[in-house]
Amino acid sequence: MAGHKIDPEKGIKIRSGIILFAAVTCIILLSLHFFYIQISQNSKYSSRVDDLTKTGKSLRGKRGEIFDCNGNLLVANQPCVRIIASPCNIKTDTLRRKAAGLMVEYLGGDFSFYYKKLAPVVRRRQKDGSFVLKPNVYQQIARFAPCDKGYRLQEELQKIKINFNTVSFQEISRRIYPKGKLLANVLGYSDLEKDNDVPRSGLEKKLDSAIAQKSGFTEYGRARDGKRLDYVDNIVKPSQDGKNVYLTISEPIQAILEEELDRGMAEYAPKTIYAAIADPATGDILAIAQRPTYDPNDRSTYKSEAIPNRIAEDAYEPGSVVKPFVISRALDLGVIHPGMIFDGEQGKWEEERNLRDTHDYGQMDVAKIIQKSSNIGTAKIAKLLGKNQVYLTLLLFGAGQKTNLPFPIESSGRIATPAKWDKYSITRFPIGYGVLWTPLQLLRAYCGLANNGLMPQLNIVSRYENTATGQITTPAKKSFLQLFRKPDTAAQIVEMMIKVTQPGGTATRAAIPGYEVAGKTGTSHRVINGRYSNQKLASFVGFVPARKPRLVMLVSVDKPSKIGTHGGTVAAPIFSRTAQRILQYLNVAPDQPVPEK
Amino acid sequence: MNIQSGHTTRINRQSNRKVQQSFGRHTARLIKALILVLAVTAAMVVNTNLNQRIAETRSLIAKEQRRKNTITNEIVLKRNRIEELSSMAYICRKIDQYGLKLHFANPGQISKMTLRSNVSCEHRFAAWLRSRESISSMTAAR
């Protein structure tokens, strides 16, 4: 037995060894397990934890704003708060009444409106037509509440223990138009759908690729009860702001034009008026306006006849405003010279299917043809020029070609090829019938006449500004188109067009005291159901000061019903009043001393 | 009789020494463990404290961020309001409303002076004053 006796010290050592071995093994196994969890399976478990605790929201960024050439804000973003409630979480009626009272205090409106919205249950229609009561889990209290009032309401609601689970406040941004109706048809408007701006018309739509923001994403931790764990957002993908756009439009000039169009609407009660102003030297559009129009901030003014940008979308037969194109081309090609005399055919040219003038002008030189707006004289010049040259002339001045301004819809007008002309086309096209022009095409062509025969491309966007980097980009400027071969043709036609606004001309009402005005009236009959009607479209296109023009303006009045129906009596006064005020604003010195009143 | 003899055996001495050594060793181990525990506890306290401060700072940042957002929003609202009020149409409406009969200056009424050099206005004014003084002193001398 003595041989089997174990030494106690040795026993302790063995037991210690075993315990040590077991402990080390445990530690190693634990370490291996930790390694497995923390390192090998890290992504799996991290994502599982993130799923349970992390939540995220999209970062919207800021949509680019639109300014005029002087930095006046035309389209802006307005921060506001959307208030959403889950009224079923409000336990007592007293609390509901208190909440409704606070909403009245901060958001305005009627108590019963909010109280009804905060009802714990709502009636829902079933498929079979019956109604059931369901918990009221979602109610929009306010769509665009002002930020300051929204936040104060939030604080007050928290004081009465109505937390964010019951009433939530989402910070959103909406598009506003600080100048109201100003330039509304050109700027267009955008809607807010699912927190995203959806452009509907105008520059908002066409320039969307530049001004739209790029959304980002941020995440933060939250507890099971919805409370935030991280105070600072972890931005996963930063948002990008849209570019700001600066237009060539001048807000004061635009305002003057719109004011005068309002006056024109009151005086002549037409169906529509449209007008546009451009700088002939650069082709920059300074103002575009139309009536009727709408206020993009006020949905009740959104009417189908008010929203389209008619100045780009409408094409019409403009009448006599086209005459200077053909006459100047004939002068340039040497087909006629200013001293040539044409017979007025006693006001009625029977050979050409009774082409008429308003009076018998007798023997006319070229200047008188323009001054009196003689259809017969112009038709005779066109016949001298020939069919193909007339067609080429109209093409040269931009008929049938878009101006490529950034409008979602732009009409190109219409001009038939000579092969499709009938025998009267050559006498009708040069007097503004049979060819559809858009107001912008006419404006561009007159810029060419005013700019010594160099026709510019029209521009409305001056520059883009990257708000993050401050980088400015300008759209590529296109070259000018030379209209005439002889250097003095433009000056000759301008001299003739000055006479239009002087005594004896058709547009004496377009004259501005102290300034020489060159221009041309146009009156055309509107086509209704395929026939020319008695409804008229009166136009005046002119530039001032005539010899060194600062602005070219087109005014078209559709279906004027009071006072008169001719370009000289309806459109010319609008031109005169508007141009006079703009010249004052631009501080353009008069050509002659201004007569004392 | 539990009286030990005056001399100790070698085994006794060894066991006594062992007891003394093991006590010293235990104390040393205990102190080491205590130091370790203290260090760990201190680290944990520091860690908790720092975490607390980080959380507080983050909360402060978030609060300041919210305040900044609020101020930015207010600035945007004010800017939009200024744009509304400074629009030409609004000003013209107000001029009509109050019968002020204001209009643009006639072109001849405005003249713009162009400065011929880059010298600032103050320098030019000072130079003009000096020239005036010299002229007046010359006339006084005469």
XYZ file of C-alpha atoms in Angstrom:
739
model
C 0.000 0.000 0.000
C 2.873 2.298 0.826
C 3.929 2.163 -2.841
C 0.538 3.698 -3.931
C 0.757 6.677 -1.598
C 0.859 9.925 -3.588
C 3.053 12.737 -2.510
C 0.692 15.671 -1.481
C 2.935 18.313 -3.099
C 2.969 16.371 -6.338
C -0.845 16.062 -6.184
C -1.173 19.821 -5.777
C 1.144 20.364 -8.699
C -0.858 17.985 -10.896
C -4.158 19.627 -9.908
C -2.705 23.100 -10.435
C -1.416 21.974 -13.775
C -4.813 20.668 -14.774
C -6.548 23.851 -13.645
C -3.942 25.962 -15.392
C -4.299 23.887 -18.532
C -8.071 24.163 -18.373
C -7.889 27.926 -17.792
C -5.405 28.439 -20.616
C -7.516 26.254 -22.900
C -10.605 28.252 -21.961
C -8.791 31.520 -22.581
C -7.494 30.232 -25.911
C -10.958 28.994 -26.909
C -12.507 32.226 -25.786
C -9.906 34.198 -27.705
C -10.542 32.066 -30.756
C -14.248 32.637 -30.367
C -13.704 36.357 -29.948
C -11.472 36.288 -33.000
C -14.199 34.466 -34.901
C -16.870 36.932 -33.852
C -14.889 40.150 -33.874
C -12.655 39.621 -36.862
C -13.830 36.758 -39.095
C -17.539 37.486 -38.843
C -17.184 41.181 -38.122
C -19.102 42.482 -41.108
C -21.969 40.060 -40.544
C -22.491 40.976 -36.911
C -21.823 44.679 -37.475
C -24.497 44.818 -40.126
C -26.869 42.918 -37.833
C -26.263 45.461 -35.078
C -26.615 48.304 -37.541
C -29.911 46.870 -38.722
C -31.176 46.897 -35.180
C -29.876 50.300 -34.116
C -29.022 52.428 -37.121
C -31.488 54.470 -39.008
C -30.914 56.924 -41.776
C -32.350 59.762 -43.722
C -31.617 61.249 -47.100
C -29.877 64.593 -47.333
C -31.650 66.807 -49.838
C -29.110 69.472 -50.695
C -30.213 72.796 -52.068
C -31.755 73.308 -55.470
C -30.000 76.035 -57.434
C -31.568 79.480 -57.356
C -32.258 81.760 -60.296
C -31.141 85.397 -60.374
C -31.396 88.246 -62.859
C -28.281 89.826 -64.384
C -27.829 92.125 -61.356
C -28.150 89.362 -58.769
C -31.794 90.026 -57.890
C -33.372 86.825 -56.709
C -36.102 85.484 -59.002
C -36.491 81.901 -57.752
C -35.501 80.940 -54.219
C -35.700 78.083 -51.733
C -37.712 78.663 -48.593
C -37.094 76.416 -45.582
C -40.275 75.273 -43.903
C -41.586 72.499 -41.708
C -43.997 69.702 -42.522
C -45.973 68.591 -39.491
C -47.188 65.003 -39.394
C -49.205 63.550 -36.514
C -50.125 60.076 -35.309
C -53.197 61.126 -33.301
C -53.922 57.575 -32.090
C -50.927 57.974 -29.750
C -52.554 60.876 -27.882
C -54.053 59.257 -24.845
C -56.625 61.710 -23.540
C -59.094 64.153 -25.006
C -57.762 66.928 -22.752
C -54.329 66.494 -24.290
C -55.856 66.489 -27.762
C -57.655 69.761 -27.030
C -54.456 71.294 -25.664
C -52.521 70.222 -28.767
C -55.196 71.616 -31.091
C -55.152 74.887 -29.130
C -51.386 75.180 -29.512
C -51.666 74.501 -33.244
C -54.194 77.299 -33.609
C -51.881 79.594 -31.667
C -48.789 78.902 -33.770
C -50.117 77.891 -37.177
C -53.325 79.896 -37.272
C -56.635 78.567 -38.497
C -59.637 77.027 -36.901
C -59.663 74.985 -33.657
C -62.185 72.477 -35.010
C -59.950 71.848 -38.046
C -57.042 70.698 -35.887
C -59.270 68.951 -33.368
C -60.839 66.875 -36.136
C -57.422 66.041 -37.523
C -56.298 64.837 -34.106
C -59.226 62.446 -33.679
C -58.007 59.026 -32.404
C -59.937 57.067 -35.028
C -60.922 57.747 -38.620
C -63.645 56.370 -40.841
C -62.284 54.401 -43.764
C -64.329 53.192 -46.694
C -64.120 49.509 -47.386
C -64.203 47.902 -50.825
C -67.851 46.939 -50.350
C -68.765 50.567 -49.619
C -69.214 50.178 -45.871
C -67.257 52.228 -43.369
C -65.037 50.996 -40.573
C -63.311 52.872 -37.795
C -59.535 52.582 -37.849
C -56.812 54.073 -35.639
C -55.742 57.466 -36.929
C -52.042 56.798 -37.493
C -51.181 59.443 -40.101
C -52.429 62.985 -40.474
C -50.699 65.867 -42.208
C -51.252 68.862 -39.964
C -49.386 71.421 -42.074
C -47.518 71.023 -45.348
C -45.437 74.201 -45.392
C -45.440 75.680 -41.891
C -42.992 78.539 -41.222
C -39.834 77.226 -39.527
C -39.859 79.520 -36.508
C -43.486 78.840 -35.655
C -43.042 75.127 -36.272
C -40.125 74.880 -33.852
C -41.935 76.860 -31.171
C -44.932 74.578 -31.550
C -42.627 71.568 -31.191
C -41.218 72.940 -27.926
C -44.684 73.660 -26.549
C -45.940 70.191 -27.492
C -42.968 68.587 -25.753
C -43.853 70.525 -22.612
C -47.237 68.788 -22.516
C -45.530 65.407 -23.142
C -46.476 65.057 -26.784
C -43.243 63.783 -28.223
C -41.927 63.183 -31.720
C -43.592 59.764 -31.929
C -46.931 61.526 -31.865
C -46.230 64.720 -33.773
C -43.146 64.837 -35.993
C -41.590 67.879 -37.622
C -39.767 67.379 -40.914
C -37.604 70.173 -42.187
C -38.197 70.619 -45.894
C -37.550 73.261 -48.484
C -40.024 74.626 -50.979
C -39.583 76.718 -54.081
C -40.777 80.306 -53.844
C -40.848 83.157 -56.322
C -40.142 86.380 -54.403
C -41.130 88.616 -57.307
C -44.523 86.956 -57.761
C -45.848 87.211 -61.322
C -42.640 88.713 -62.648
C -41.258 86.569 -65.494
C -43.532 83.730 -64.362
C -44.060 82.213 -67.813
C -40.344 82.042 -68.492
C -39.279 80.807 -65.073
C -41.999 78.159 -64.848
C -42.724 76.417 -61.599
C -41.963 73.210 -59.745
C -43.929 70.999 -57.387
C -42.819 69.170 -54.289
C -43.432 65.446 -54.576
C -42.156 63.059 -51.901
C -39.760 65.771 -50.702
C -38.306 66.177 -54.198
C -38.723 69.174 -56.438
C -40.368 68.186 -59.683
C -40.043 70.938 -62.290
C -43.176 71.375 -64.380
C -42.462 74.140 -66.867
C -40.189 76.961 -67.975
C -36.530 77.344 -67.132
C -37.123 75.324 -63.964
C -37.755 72.337 -66.209
C -35.297 72.988 -69.012
C -32.344 73.863 -66.755
C -33.152 71.106 -64.257
C -29.968 69.163 -65.026
C -27.914 72.162 -63.851
C -30.001 73.417 -60.953
C -31.156 70.084 -59.512
C -29.404 69.009 -56.325
C -27.942 65.548 -55.816
C -29.251 63.742 -52.755
C -26.979 62.301 -50.100
C -27.491 59.934 -47.181
C -26.803 60.127 -43.470
C -27.293 57.638 -40.655
C -27.443 57.687 -36.872
C -28.034 55.203 -34.056
C -31.345 54.884 -32.299
C -32.654 52.989 -29.298
C -35.643 50.628 -29.377
C -37.967 53.424 -28.307
C -36.825 55.517 -31.242
C -34.583 57.898 -29.290
C -31.428 58.979 -31.020
C -28.210 57.484 -29.697
C -25.755 59.466 -31.818
C -26.198 63.178 -31.700
C -24.035 63.807 -34.715
C -25.035 62.391 -38.076
C -22.665 60.072 -39.845
C -22.767 61.327 -43.401
C -22.468 58.291 -45.636
C -22.852 60.180 -48.885
C -22.805 63.975 -48.885
C -25.462 65.838 -50.829
C -24.550 68.223 -53.639
C -26.209 71.590 -54.117
C -27.489 72.574 -57.548
C -25.901 75.395 -59.512
C -27.242 78.937 -59.316
C -28.309 80.399 -62.632
C -27.913 84.055 -63.579
C -30.123 85.227 -66.419
C -29.610 88.096 -68.844
C -32.985 89.434 -67.727
C -32.917 92.761 -65.895
C -35.514 92.836 -63.129
C -36.266 96.598 -63.298
C -36.699 96.448 -67.093
C -38.893 93.376 -66.713
C -40.989 95.152 -64.075
C -41.444 98.227 -66.321
C -42.496 96.026 -69.243
C -44.973 94.044 -67.149
C -46.473 97.214 -65.702
C -47.008 98.622 -69.187
C -48.528 95.341 -70.380
C -50.996 95.516 -67.487
C -51.865 99.031 -68.605
C -52.234 97.787 -72.183
C -54.592 95.028 -71.020
C -56.743 97.619 -69.262
C -56.747 99.997 -72.245
C -57.265 97.625 -75.170
C -58.856 94.567 -73.487
C -57.107 92.090 -75.810
C -57.056 88.330 -75.508
C -53.288 88.236 -75.117
C -50.349 90.631 -75.175
C -46.764 89.543 -75.439
C -43.617 91.552 -75.515
C -39.885 90.967 -75.438
C -36.856 93.223 -75.182
C -33.309 92.384 -76.244
C -29.943 94.070 -76.424
C -29.150 94.065 -80.175
C -25.393 94.184 -79.674
C -25.232 90.935 -77.711
C -28.574 89.216 -78.259
C -29.130 89.179 -74.485
C -32.816 89.139 -73.633
C -33.566 91.865 -71.102
C -37.249 91.158 -70.556
C -39.994 88.816 -71.708
C -43.565 89.232 -70.589
C -47.069 88.212 -71.480
C -50.590 88.724 -70.298
C -52.531 86.840 -69.039
C -50.030 85.346 -66.666
C -50.035 83.670 -63.276
C -48.420 83.886 -59.872
C -46.310 80.767 -59.276
C -46.760 81.221 -55.507
C -50.544 81.096 -55.806
C -52.085 77.886 -57.132
C -55.476 79.509 -57.689
C -53.985 81.539 -60.571
C -52.769 78.431 -62.443
C -54.975 78.533 -65.536
C -54.364 76.722 -68.788
C -54.288 79.950 -70.823
C -51.936 81.683 -68.385
C -49.190 79.102 -67.912
C -47.720 78.504 -71.425
C -44.787 80.654 -72.479
C -46.580 81.965 -75.557
C -43.702 84.036 -76.766
C -41.789 80.828 -77.490
C -44.647 78.465 -78.181
C -46.945 80.545 -80.409
C -46.255 81.030 -84.085
C -48.381 83.413 -86.116
C -48.590 85.383 -89.320
C -47.184 88.694 -88.095
C -48.174 90.957 -90.992
C -46.140 93.913 -92.170
C -43.310 93.669 -89.630
C -41.697 91.246 -92.108
C -41.560 93.822 -94.937
C -38.165 95.357 -94.026
C -36.503 91.934 -94.417
C -37.364 91.542 -98.087
C -36.871 95.213 -98.929
C -33.452 95.373 -97.217
C -32.367 92.227 -99.039
C -33.462 93.686 -102.380
C -31.460 96.841 -101.589
C -28.468 94.745 -100.596
C -28.514 92.651 -103.742
C -28.880 95.788 -105.856
C -32.229 94.656 -107.258
C -33.665 98.026 -106.229
C -32.178 101.320 -105.070
C -33.727 103.800 -102.606
C -34.743 106.223 -105.363
C -36.763 103.710 -107.395
C -40.417 104.606 -107.849
C -43.244 102.081 -107.644
C -46.827 102.613 -108.668
C -49.456 102.203 -105.963
C -52.055 100.741 -108.375
C -54.661 103.048 -106.802
C -54.595 100.937 -103.646
C -55.810 97.725 -105.304
C -53.670 95.415 -107.419
C -56.197 93.318 -109.299
C -53.577 91.159 -111.052
C -52.498 89.803 -107.693
C -55.946 88.716 -106.505
C -56.929 92.185 -105.328
C -53.905 92.830 -103.140
C -54.827 96.028 -101.305
C -53.295 98.954 -99.488
C -55.329 100.884 -96.938
C -55.068 104.029 -99.145
C -53.961 104.906 -102.641
C -50.362 106.010 -102.089
C -49.738 106.954 -105.713
C -46.089 106.894 -106.777
C -43.884 105.565 -103.980
C -40.156 105.396 -103.436
C -38.742 102.585 -101.249
C -38.746 104.700 -98.085
C -42.426 105.553 -98.597
C -43.275 101.859 -99.078
C -41.913 101.193 -95.607
C -43.251 104.387 -94.074
C -46.789 103.736 -95.345
C -46.467 99.964 -95.047
C -47.570 99.446 -98.640
C -48.456 95.851 -99.448
C -48.460 96.544 -103.182
C -45.039 98.211 -103.130
C -43.518 95.366 -101.108
C -45.095 92.754 -103.359
C -43.632 94.473 -106.428
C -40.159 94.481 -104.839
C -40.563 90.798 -103.954
C -41.475 90.003 -107.550
C -38.333 91.798 -108.685
C -36.324 89.771 -106.170
C -37.726 86.461 -107.364
C -39.221 83.432 -105.653
C -35.982 81.746 -104.591
C -34.407 84.935 -103.271
C -37.528 85.747 -101.246
C -37.407 82.263 -99.754
C -33.685 82.547 -98.999
C -34.229 85.988 -97.475
C -36.899 84.735 -95.110
C -34.655 81.810 -94.147
C -31.711 84.166 -93.645
C -33.744 86.290 -91.247
C -34.583 83.168 -89.248
C -37.987 81.993 -90.446
C -38.602 78.357 -89.568
C -35.546 78.153 -87.285
C -35.659 77.855 -83.519
C -33.791 80.392 -81.445
C -32.605 77.557 -79.160
C -33.348 79.454 -75.993
C -33.667 77.052 -73.044
C -37.445 76.769 -73.061
C -39.055 73.322 -72.757
C -41.230 73.987 -75.790
C -40.247 76.243 -78.631
C -42.050 76.500 -81.913
C -39.927 76.731 -85.028
C -42.623 78.525 -87.019
C -43.261 77.369 -90.566
C -42.176 78.295 -94.038
C -43.006 76.260 -97.113
C -40.316 75.446 -99.692
C -40.661 77.283 -103.034
C -41.815 74.054 -104.652
C -44.994 74.237 -102.588
C -45.710 77.929 -103.232
C -48.722 78.915 -105.288
C -48.633 81.869 -107.683
C -49.689 84.362 -105.015
C -47.174 83.221 -102.377
C -44.460 85.539 -103.665
C -46.651 88.570 -102.989
C -48.118 87.333 -99.689
C -45.076 85.890 -97.874
C -43.096 89.189 -97.897
C -46.029 91.077 -96.350
C -46.231 88.689 -93.416
C -48.876 86.197 -94.518
C -48.422 82.500 -95.273
C -45.295 82.201 -93.109
C -45.530 81.463 -89.391
C -43.051 83.374 -87.251
C -42.551 83.223 -83.513
C -42.137 86.527 -81.640
C -38.607 85.456 -80.698
C -37.656 84.914 -84.349
C -38.894 88.418 -85.185
C -36.993 89.869 -82.245
C -33.798 88.138 -83.380
C -34.226 89.386 -86.954
C -34.762 92.973 -85.782
C -31.672 92.678 -83.578
C -29.834 91.969 -86.835
C -31.259 95.097 -88.518
C -30.454 97.209 -85.442
C -26.958 95.780 -85.069
C -25.717 96.974 -88.458
C -26.682 93.748 -90.215
C -25.069 91.380 -87.704
C -27.767 89.085 -86.351
C -26.891 87.714 -82.899
C -28.048 84.507 -81.265
C -30.501 85.243 -78.486
C -29.325 84.385 -74.969
C -31.203 84.236 -71.727
C -28.688 82.456 -69.496
C -25.762 84.626 -68.552
C -23.800 82.264 -66.303
C -23.926 79.302 -63.924
C -22.417 79.444 -60.467
C -21.282 76.363 -58.571
C -22.233 77.245 -54.992
C -19.764 74.799 -53.429
C -16.652 75.872 -55.318
C -17.681 79.346 -56.463
C -16.737 78.357 -60.009
C -18.514 80.327 -62.712
C -19.262 78.871 -66.115
C -20.724 80.758 -69.033
C -22.599 79.153 -71.902
C -20.700 79.268 -75.158
C -21.589 82.402 -77.123
C -22.465 81.772 -80.729
C -21.239 83.846 -83.597
C -23.190 86.566 -85.368
C -24.797 86.043 -88.738
C -24.060 88.680 -91.361
C -27.296 89.616 -93.107
C -26.013 92.032 -95.737
C -23.143 92.115 -98.192
C -22.999 95.896 -98.566
C -21.897 97.863 -95.494
C -24.487 100.630 -95.928
C -27.625 98.490 -96.423
C -28.416 98.344 -92.707
C -28.079 102.127 -92.368
C -30.359 102.652 -95.407
C -33.129 100.434 -94.017
C -32.804 102.032 -90.560
C -33.247 105.498 -92.117
C -36.437 104.253 -93.791
C -37.709 102.665 -90.596
C -37.150 105.915 -88.662
C -39.731 107.529 -90.980
C -42.328 105.007 -89.791
C -42.461 106.720 -86.401
C -42.284 110.248 -87.782
C -45.262 112.295 -89.002
C -46.739 110.579 -92.054
C -45.676 107.117 -90.861
C -47.895 104.320 -89.579
C -46.514 104.394 -86.033
C -46.319 108.006 -84.945
C -47.495 106.867 -81.520
C -44.297 104.864 -81.132
C -42.253 108.071 -81.141
C -40.421 109.015 -77.955
C -39.677 112.692 -77.302
C -35.964 113.320 -77.654
C -35.128 109.981 -79.269
C -35.203 108.681 -82.811
C -37.165 105.451 -83.004
C -36.923 102.995 -85.877
C -39.540 100.313 -86.224
C -42.309 98.744 -88.199
C -45.930 98.117 -87.491
C -47.769 94.943 -88.408
C -51.452 94.100 -88.444
C -52.617 90.677 -89.527
C -55.951 88.928 -89.672
C -56.193 85.835 -87.477
C -57.052 82.539 -89.108
C -60.106 80.922 -87.541
C -61.344 77.576 -88.862
C -59.098 77.839 -91.904
C -60.338 81.298 -92.955
C -59.074 84.801 -92.302
C -61.361 86.452 -89.763
C -61.886 90.067 -88.710
C -59.972 89.389 -85.497
C -56.587 91.028 -85.711
C -53.145 90.722 -84.277
C -51.441 94.101 -83.952
C -47.664 94.272 -83.611
C -44.869 96.763 -83.420
C -41.178 95.930 -83.488
C -38.707 98.735 -83.066
C -35.386 99.830 -81.680
C -34.177 102.942 -79.934
C -32.079 105.106 -80.208
C -32.368 104.322 -83.889
C -28.771 104.984 -84.886
C -27.117 103.537 -81.816
C -29.721 101.110 -80.444
C -29.711 100.095 -76.816
C -32.813 97.950 -77.034
C -35.015 96.162 -79.522
C -38.590 95.605 -78.452
C -41.434 93.581 -79.863
C -45.024 94.121 -78.769
C -47.844 91.924 -80.083
C -51.461 92.448 -79.097
C -53.823 89.611 -79.972
C -57.475 90.493 -80.623
C -57.539 94.046 -79.282
C -61.164 94.992 -78.731
C -61.089 98.624 -77.647
C -59.874 101.894 -79.244
C -58.172 100.378 -82.313
C -56.975 97.206 -83.921
C -53.830 98.288 -85.780
C -50.225 97.953 -84.764
C -49.773 101.709 -84.915
C -52.690 102.444 -82.605
C -52.443 99.527 -80.167
C -48.910 98.117 -80.000
C -46.982 101.317 -80.777
C -48.156 103.259 -77.675
C -47.160 100.334 -75.441
C -43.752 100.347 -77.121
C -43.360 104.082 -76.683
C -44.291 104.204 -72.996
C -42.178 101.187 -72.113
C -39.125 102.248 -74.096
C -39.246 105.774 -72.670
C -39.150 104.489 -69.099
C -36.426 101.978 -69.884
C -34.266 104.614 -71.556
C -34.633 106.721 -68.420
C -33.650 103.728 -66.312
C -30.657 102.959 -68.537
C -29.685 106.647 -68.478
C -29.480 106.824 -72.266
C -28.934 110.397 -73.400
C -31.539 111.750 -75.868
C -30.605 112.283 -79.528
C -32.298 115.682 -79.560
C -33.259 118.096 -76.805
C -36.383 116.876 -75.035
C -39.240 119.383 -75.545
C -40.537 120.951 -72.339
C -43.996 119.803 -71.313
C 4.868 19.621 27.795
C 4.906 21.851 24.827
C 8.309 23.198 25.312
C 10.487 23.419 22.242
C 14.116 22.753 22.537
C 16.545 25.615 21.970
C 17.803 24.299 18.694
C 15.779 23.932 15.524
C 16.085 21.255 12.975
C 16.925 21.965 9.310
C 13.413 21.018 8.221
C 11.906 23.442 10.684
C 14.097 26.225 9.496
C 13.229 25.463 5.908
C 9.505 25.451 6.593
C 9.782 28.716 8.541
C 11.631 30.312 5.686
C 9.026 29.017 3.253
C 6.229 30.536 5.310
C 8.041 33.852 5.476
C 8.820 33.737 1.751
C 5.257 32.765 0.760
C 3.849 35.615 2.876
C 6.166 38.074 1.162
C 5.340 36.579 -2.170
C 1.582 36.751 -1.520
C 1.837 40.347 -0.404
C 3.794 41.201 -3.513
C 1.260 39.444 -5.684
C -1.585 41.144 -3.900
C 0.035 44.544 -4.368
C 0.639 43.770 -8.024
C -2.955 42.645 -8.462
C -4.166 45.720 -6.624
C -2.084 47.959 -8.840
C -3.464 46.142 -11.865
C -7.026 46.444 -10.631
C -6.440 50.089 -9.809
C -4.974 50.721 -13.230
C -7.862 48.962 -14.932
C -10.373 50.808 -12.753
C -8.635 54.124 -13.444
C -8.602 53.386 -17.150
C -12.273 52.500 -17.034
C -13.104 55.649 -15.096
C -11.081 57.767 -17.489
C -12.688 55.980 -20.433
C -16.193 56.479 -19.048
C -15.421 60.067 -18.238
C -14.040 60.730 -21.708
C -16.977 58.958 -23.323
C -19.305 61.063 -21.252
C -17.506 64.191 -22.335
C -17.563 63.074 -25.967
C -21.301 62.451 -25.717
C -21.806 65.841 -24.097
C -19.713 67.546 -26.748
C -21.582 65.757 -29.484
C -24.852 66.762 -27.966
C -23.545 70.321 -27.793
C -22.419 70.145 -31.420
C -25.832 68.848 -32.445
C -27.499 71.626 -30.463
C -25.270 74.265 -32.023
C -25.861 72.697 -35.427
C -29.594 73.002 -34.895
C -29.154 76.601 -33.782
C -27.018 77.299 -36.827
C -29.675 75.735 -39.047
C -32.335 77.857 -37.409
C -30.283 81.012 -37.921
C -29.512 80.015 -41.527
C -33.205 79.433 -42.125
C -34.022 82.803 -40.637
C -31.390 84.464 -42.827
C -32.887 82.780 -45.897
C -36.388 83.872 -44.901
C -35.244 87.442 -44.320
C -33.327 87.486 -47.605
C -36.411 86.275 -49.463
C -38.489 88.933 -47.741
C -35.952 91.623 -48.648
C -36.125 90.465 -52.268
C -39.909 90.741 -52.193
C -39.807 94.215 -50.689
C -37.029 95.524 -52.916
C -38.626 94.429 -56.159
C -39.333 97.188 -58.638
C -43.007 96.221 -58.853
C -43.429 96.493 -55.059
C -41.644 99.841 -54.866
C -43.722 101.253 -57.762
C -46.895 100.035 -56.042
C -45.898 101.779 -52.834
C -45.005 104.984 -54.712
C -48.500 104.951 -56.226
C -50.116 104.039 -52.900
C -48.565 106.969 -51.064
C -48.867 109.349 -54.055
C -45.159 110.146 -54.037
C -45.066 110.855 -57.801
C -41.475 109.673 -58.022
C -39.995 108.702 -61.363
C -36.631 107.927 -62.850
C -34.281 110.811 -63.364
C -34.190 112.136 -66.888
C -31.065 110.958 -68.681
C -29.582 114.464 -68.680
C -29.983 114.759 -64.915
C -27.456 112.057 -64.170
C -23.783 112.506 -64.858
C -21.084 110.116 -63.889
C -17.614 111.373 -63.081
C -14.706 109.262 -64.152
C -11.589 109.411 -62.040
C -8.505 109.855 -64.144
C -6.045 108.164 -61.819
C -6.030 105.400 -59.269
C -5.192 107.807 -56.425
C -7.839 107.593 -53.746
C -10.343 110.381 -53.205
C -8.816 111.362 -49.840
C -5.415 111.873 -51.413
C -6.944 113.943 -54.181
C -8.872 116.013 -51.662
C -5.735 116.534 -49.573
C -3.822 117.587 -52.687
C -6.608 119.985 -53.600
C -6.565 121.461 -50.080
C -2.779 121.910 -50.231
C -3.058 123.685 -53.550
C -5.788 125.953 -52.124
C -3.629 126.766 -49.116
C -0.613 127.556 -51.268
C -2.736 129.839 -53.489
C -4.176 131.660 -50.463
C -0.707 132.063 -48.899
C 0.595 133.439 -52.196
C -2.222 135.978 -52.406
C -1.647 136.924 -48.747
C 2.055 137.461 -49.468
C 1.188 139.796 -52.315
